[in-house]
Amino acid sequence: MKKLCRSILILTCMLVNNPEIFAQKKGSKLDHNIESKIDSILPLLTLKEKVDMCHAQSKFSTKGVGRLGIPEIWMSDGPHGVRAEISWDSWDYAGWTNDSITAFPALTCLAATFNPELAEAIGFSLGEEARYRKKDVLLGPGVNIYRTPLNGRNFEYMGEDPFLASKMVVPYIKGVQKNNVAACVKHFALNNQEHWRNTVNVEVSDRALHEIYLPAFKAAVQEAGVWAVMGAYNKFRGQYATHNELLTKKILKGDWNYDGVVISDWSSTHNTMEAAMNGLDLEMGTGTDGLGTNSVNHYDNYYLASPFLKALKSGEIDEAVLNDKVRRILRLMFRTTLKTNRGFGRINNKEHHDVARKVAQEGIVLLKNENKFFPIEDKKGVTIAVIGENATRSMTAGGGSSELKPQFEISPLEGLKVRYKNANIVHAMGYATGPSVYDAIIPSKLNADSLRTEAVKVAKNADIVLFFGGLNKSHLQDCEGADRTQFNLPFGQDELLNDILKVNKNVGYILMSGNAVEMPWLKNIDGLMQTWYLGSMAGYSIADVISGDVNPSGKLPFSFPVKLEDNAAHSFGESSYPGVNQEQYYKEGILVGYRWHDTKKIPSLYAFGYGLSYTSFNITDVKTDKKTYHPNDKIRVTCQVTNSGNFDGSEVVQVYIGKPKSKVKRALKELKGFQKVHLKKGASKSVEVIIDTANLAFYDESISDWNLENGGYKVYVGNASNNIIKTIKININ
């Protein structure tokens, strides 16, 4: 027996110190050789060592087992850049001088590209930067659905449509994980607001859960093979989402056969027994870790620490439960920190800057262009007034966990000055917002009246006015921890814009936000661009599009309602948003975003999928390959796209499908396919969009499964949800 134990120990040490033995077989979801090695390691770990692997040892790391060479796991925010180094046991920055990175555009911008190839490019670049910073888990991407324009965290997500989010998140994850860095898709699930996020109880139908709020997570697991999933703060049907029996145990680890780790959001764990039995593997950030107190051995006070160990020793919890968690954690290590030929990563290199700029260029959405306001020519004798604090303000600062420390950040004003060599660029701040801090508002010390007076004066003497406004990553705007409290623009921007319009009618608005805003002044301006938060290359990218060097091709990933009550969640009153007494009902069901606007015939200000171009496109010869399909068939939709204008550009062909006379209530139509195509001016191209017939099924609550109805369907083809070129009838039987 002693010889056998000694042999196992020697074998295990060889495995841990020679990670090339752990190389996964190509194409296999689980490497059975690795699983057998985990089997040999588990008996060598003490109960305490295994429990220690299941919870944090610092803000962003978990323990390894030094005596066996099992490494620590290091994590970092976030979805559009690797966060600056955080101190071991506080939220203070560690003060490193070598932790600056490339800031990439926020995920609303990525979704607006409708370009999965760019999703993989940004994911791969982020993975390289995380790897260089020696991170094993990148805490992103986020795929929570845009339900209300007041959600402070919408800018981190991929919009209102589950199909678009699914198609964009899969290549993003694959790109990150090519670097043997784990992506961690979040926040699972139903974290669709920041208000009361730690306590709100969400009630939603099974159908809406499966059709709207879970598909992107399911794609991340089953199509991308994501290695980590982060739980959400909120409750679902009375139980916290991070250790929710239905969400985490049954659906994620049961129905979807997820083989990775489940990580808590910071302080989202609330119960030892639920955490143990319902699928939480790694507990991070629980409130005893310095958020409020610094007790001795506070990490041992986590729910999956000493209380977990006590329950295991007493037999209240079977050790097999612990072993499953440790197996998953070791599996994560084999995929990341113990992976052979892992590479060293790269950071702040030209290729990453190029990706950031390209994503920003393709994500900017041209919403209005009366009198051909854009593009703006660089001409001598022309004065362009750049008005607004957002033209110079850092948009990588603030936002909570998405705050970044970029090596550089090109402001819009700087980008315009670099691009425009002939025109005279002048700037006035116009309004001031104060610094971005978490969970607080610090008013600006500048005089608002003086700023406004100077801005109007500068605008009056200009030929063209570019108003850079919108939101920023501050408390009660686009920021983690709280929702917006108003739909209109903050800091007196509406009033300032109206004053400017009295002295100069030639105004274009550059909207920087991750959310829709109210626009009472829209009819009075000629140009409107949605430019998101674009990261390091923001100013260059914005100047590229304003100047016409790049033709805008972005499409909105969410609907802009005319007024807040036109949004589905808000139309039902407080019980639907934000909830009453921290109880919330998703009364709109599956009718989220454009599904609501279409079905209820409520016009949006700007529709999902909408975006203009400097050129003109014609979509013709739209047809399906057949009229009748069987459940296992593929629907092939083809069309001819012609660039009939004077600029090279890109168009997005969008295919929606609806089911008239369904036995259940359905949206008028749902996005089921899209294809982005780039065309030189005058060129044409045939485009094919392929749709699995099975994807037309609805979630049937009567059988708790998907159900594909026979009968007639309508295929809608266009370039926006509200601009359908042709409708075709098909049948499924």
PDB file of N, CA, C and O in Angstrom, residues 317-348:
ATOM      1  N   ILE A 317     -22.899  17.373   4.261  1.00  0.00           N
ATOM      2  CA  ILE A 317     -22.657  17.447   2.821  1.00  0.00           C
ATOM      3  C   ILE A 317     -21.677  16.357   2.448  1.00  0.00           C
ATOM      4  O   ILE A 317     -20.624  16.202   3.087  1.00  0.00           O
ATOM      5  N   ASP A 318     -21.996  15.591   1.416  1.00  0.00           N
ATOM      6  CA  ASP A 318     -21.139  14.500   0.973  1.00  0.00           C
ATOM      7  C   ASP A 318     -19.877  15.045   0.308  1.00  0.00           C
ATOM      8  O   ASP A 318     -19.927  16.051  -0.404  1.00  0.00           O
ATOM      9  N   GLU A 319     -18.756  14.390   0.517  1.00  0.00           N
ATOM     10  CA  GLU A 319     -17.496  14.848  -0.057  1.00  0.00           C
ATOM     11  C   GLU A 319     -17.514  14.820  -1.582  1.00  0.00           C
ATOM     12  O   GLU A 319     -16.752  15.528  -2.238  1.00  0.00           O
ATOM     13  N   ALA A 320     -18.403  14.032  -2.165  1.00  0.00           N
ATOM     14  CA  ALA A 320     -18.505  13.994  -3.629  1.00  0.00           C
ATOM     15  C   ALA A 320     -18.897  15.363  -4.183  1.00  0.00           C
ATOM     16  O   ALA A 320     -18.504  15.722  -5.302  1.00  0.00           O
ATOM     17  N   VAL A 321     -19.673  16.127  -3.417  1.00  0.00           N
ATOM     18  CA  VAL A 321     -20.050  17.475  -3.836  1.00  0.00           C
ATOM     19  C   VAL A 321     -18.806  18.347  -3.950  1.00  0.00           C
ATOM     20  O   VAL A 321     -18.621  19.083  -4.928  1.00  0.00           O
ATOM     21  N   LEU A 322     -17.937  18.274  -2.962  1.00  0.00           N
ATOM     22  CA  LEU A 322     -16.674  19.016  -2.976  1.00  0.00           C
ATOM     23  C   LEU A 322     -15.780  18.541  -4.111  1.00  0.00           C
ATOM     24  O   LEU A 322     -15.159  19.358  -4.815  1.00  0.00           O
ATOM     25  N   ASN A 323     -15.704  17.241  -4.305  1.00  0.00           N
ATOM     26  CA  ASN A 323     -14.823  16.704  -5.335  1.00  0.00           C
ATOM     27  C   ASN A 323     -15.225  17.168  -6.732  1.00  0.00           C
ATOM     28  O   ASN A 323     -14.369  17.392  -7.594  1.00  0.00           O
ATOM     29  N   ASP A 324     -16.525  17.318  -6.958  1.00  0.00           N
ATOM     30  CA  ASP A 324     -16.972  17.822  -8.257  1.00  0.00           C
ATOM     31  C   ASP A 324     -16.482  19.245  -8.473  1.00  0.00           C
ATOM     32  O   ASP A 324     -16.045  19.603  -9.574  1.00  0.00           O
ATOM     33  N   LYS A 325     -16.525  20.066  -7.430  1.00  0.00           N
ATOM     34  CA  LYS A 325     -16.054  21.443  -7.553  1.00  0.00           C
ATOM     35  C   LYS A 325     -14.548  21.474  -7.828  1.00  0.00           C
ATOM     36  O   LYS A 325     -14.074  22.208  -8.703  1.00  0.00           O
ATOM     37  N   VAL A 326     -13.799  20.692  -7.093  1.00  0.00           N
ATOM     38  CA  VAL A 326     -12.345  20.678  -7.261  1.00  0.00           C
ATOM     39  C   VAL A 326     -11.978  20.119  -8.631  1.00  0.00           C
ATOM     40  O   VAL A 326     -11.038  20.583  -9.285  1.00  0.00           O
ATOM     41  N   ARG A 327     -12.717  19.122  -9.088  1.00  0.00           N
ATOM     42  CA  ARG A 327     -12.474  18.583 -10.428  1.00  0.00           C
ATOM     43  C   ARG A 327     -12.625  19.683 -11.480  1.00  0.00           C
ATOM     44  O   ARG A 327     -11.806  19.815 -12.388  1.00  0.00           O
ATOM     45  N   ARG A 328     -13.659  20.470 -11.359  1.00  0.00           N
ATOM     46  CA  ARG A 328     -13.884  21.551 -12.312  1.00  0.00           C
ATOM     47  C   ARG A 328     -12.784  22.607 -12.225  1.00  0.00           C
ATOM     48  O   ARG A 328     -12.343  23.157 -13.240  1.00  0.00           O
ATOM     49  N   ILE A 329     -12.344  22.898 -11.010  1.00  0.00           N
ATOM     50  CA  ILE A 329     -11.278  23.883 -10.818  1.00  0.00           C
ATOM     51  C   ILE A 329      -9.966  23.374 -11.419  1.00  0.00           C
ATOM     52  O   ILE A 329      -9.243  24.123 -12.092  1.00  0.00           O
ATOM     53  N   LEU A 330      -9.650  22.116 -11.193  1.00  0.00           N
ATOM     54  CA  LEU A 330      -8.444  21.536 -11.798  1.00  0.00           C
ATOM     55  C   LEU A 330      -8.561  21.518 -13.323  1.00  0.00           C
ATOM     56  O   LEU A 330      -7.589  21.793 -14.042  1.00  0.00           O
ATOM     57  N   ARG A 331      -9.748  21.215 -13.828  1.00  0.00           N
ATOM     58  CA  ARG A 331      -9.980  21.230 -15.277  1.00  0.00           C
ATOM     59  C   ARG A 331      -9.721  22.625 -15.845  1.00  0.00           C
ATOM     60  O   ARG A 331      -9.121  22.783 -16.910  1.00  0.00           O
ATOM     61  N   LEU A 332     -10.165  23.659 -15.110  1.00  0.00           N
ATOM     62  CA  LEU A 332      -9.889  25.035 -15.515  1.00  0.00           C
ATOM     63  C   LEU A 332      -8.386  25.282 -15.569  1.00  0.00           C
ATOM     64  O   LEU A 332      -7.881  25.934 -16.502  1.00  0.00           O
ATOM     65  N   MET A 333      -7.663  24.774 -14.615  1.00  0.00           N
ATOM     66  CA  MET A 333      -6.205  24.944 -14.601  1.00  0.00           C
ATOM     67  C   MET A 333      -5.547  24.273 -15.801  1.00  0.00           C
ATOM     68  O   MET A 333      -4.635  24.821 -16.417  1.00  0.00           O
ATOM     69  N   PHE A 334      -6.018  23.069 -16.133  1.00  0.00           N
ATOM     70  CA  PHE A 334      -5.441  22.373 -17.276  1.00  0.00           C
ATOM     71  C   PHE A 334      -5.645  23.163 -18.562  1.00  0.00           C
ATOM     72  O   PHE A 334      -4.859  23.091 -19.496  1.00  0.00           O
ATOM     73  N   ARG A 335      -6.743  23.909 -18.628  1.00  0.00           N
ATOM     74  CA  ARG A 335      -7.064  24.694 -19.819  1.00  0.00           C
ATOM     75  C   ARG A 335      -6.331  26.036 -19.845  1.00  0.00           C
ATOM     76  O   ARG A 335      -6.247  26.665 -20.893  1.00  0.00           O
ATOM     77  N   THR A 336      -5.844  26.449 -18.679  1.00  0.00           N
ATOM     78  CA  THR A 336      -5.244  27.779 -18.587  1.00  0.00           C
ATOM     79  C   THR A 336      -3.820  27.706 -18.049  1.00  0.00           C
ATOM     80  O   THR A 336      -2.883  27.485 -18.789  1.00  0.00           O
ATOM     81  N   THR A 337      -3.673  27.839 -16.740  1.00  0.00           N
ATOM     82  CA  THR A 337      -2.346  28.030 -16.166  1.00  0.00           C
ATOM     83  C   THR A 337      -1.425  26.819 -16.301  1.00  0.00           C
ATOM     84  O   THR A 337      -0.208  26.951 -16.264  1.00  0.00           O
ATOM     85  N   LEU A 338      -1.972  25.617 -16.457  1.00  0.00           N
ATOM     86  CA  LEU A 338      -1.155  24.419 -16.626  1.00  0.00           C
ATOM     87  C   LEU A 338      -1.090  23.944 -18.076  1.00  0.00           C
ATOM     88  O   LEU A 338      -0.553  22.883 -18.352  1.00  0.00           O
ATOM     89  N   LYS A 339      -1.636  24.731 -18.973  1.00  0.00           N
ATOM     90  CA  LYS A 339      -1.685  24.329 -20.375  1.00  0.00           C
ATOM     91  C   LYS A 339      -0.295  24.413 -21.004  1.00  0.00           C
ATOM     92  O   LYS A 339       0.421  25.402 -20.846  1.00  0.00           O
ATOM     93  N   THR A 340       0.067  23.384 -21.738  1.00  0.00           N
ATOM     94  CA  THR A 340       1.358  23.380 -22.417  1.00  0.00           C
ATOM     95  C   THR A 340       1.351  24.360 -23.579  1.00  0.00           C
ATOM     96  O   THR A 340       0.318  24.635 -24.180  1.00  0.00           O
ATOM     97  N   ASN A 341       2.521  24.908 -23.896  1.00  0.00           N
ATOM     98  CA  ASN A 341       2.682  25.841 -25.024  1.00  0.00           C
ATOM     99  C   ASN A 341       1.676  26.987 -24.953  1.00  0.00           C
ATOM    100  O   ASN A 341       1.069  27.372 -25.939  1.00  0.00           O
ATOM    101  N   ARG A 342       1.533  27.531 -23.785  1.00  0.00           N
ATOM    102  CA  ARG A 342       0.492  28.526 -23.557  1.00  0.00           C
ATOM    103  C   ARG A 342       0.797  29.868 -24.216  1.00  0.00           C
ATOM    104  O   ARG A 342      -0.106  30.626 -24.553  1.00  0.00           O
ATOM    105  N   GLY A 343       2.043  30.176 -24.391  1.00  0.00           N
ATOM    106  CA  GLY A 343       2.389  31.474 -24.959  1.00  0.00           C
ATOM    107  C   GLY A 343       2.479  32.533 -23.884  1.00  0.00           C
ATOM    108  O   GLY A 343       2.117  32.320 -22.728  1.00  0.00           O
ATOM    109  N   PHE A 344       2.959  33.696 -24.282  1.00  0.00           N
ATOM    110  CA  PHE A 344       3.220  34.759 -23.318  1.00  0.00           C
ATOM    111  C   PHE A 344       2.273  35.947 -23.460  1.00  0.00           C
ATOM    112  O   PHE A 344       2.247  36.827 -22.616  1.00  0.00           O
ATOM    113  N   GLY A 345       1.489  35.978 -24.543  1.00  0.00           N
ATOM    114  CA  GLY A 345       0.587  37.093 -24.755  1.00  0.00           C
ATOM    115  C   GLY A 345       1.312  38.325 -25.287  1.00  0.00           C
ATOM    116  O   GLY A 345       2.538  38.357 -25.420  1.00  0.00           O
ATOM    117  N   ARG A 346       0.527  39.350 -25.581  1.00  0.00           N
ATOM    118  CA  ARG A 346       1.062  40.635 -26.058  1.00  0.00           C
ATOM    119  C   ARG A 346       0.161  41.735 -25.530  1.00  0.00           C
ATOM    120  O   ARG A 346      -1.004  41.499 -25.218  1.00  0.00           O
ATOM    121  N   ILE A 347       0.708  42.947 -25.494  1.00  0.00           N
ATOM    122  CA  ILE A 347      -0.077  44.051 -24.947  1.00  0.00           C
ATOM    123  C   ILE A 347       0.322  45.359 -25.619  1.00  0.00           C
ATOM    124  O   ILE A 347       1.493  45.554 -25.992  1.00  0.00           O
ATOM    125  N   ASN A 348      -0.666  46.230 -25.831  1.00  0.00           N
ATOM    126  CA  ASN A 348      -0.419  47.571 -26.369  1.00  0.00           C
ATOM    127  C   ASN A 348       0.351  47.554 -27.693  1.00  0.00           C
ATOM    128  O   ASN A 348       1.153  48.448 -27.965  1.00  0.00           O
TER     129      ASN A 348
END
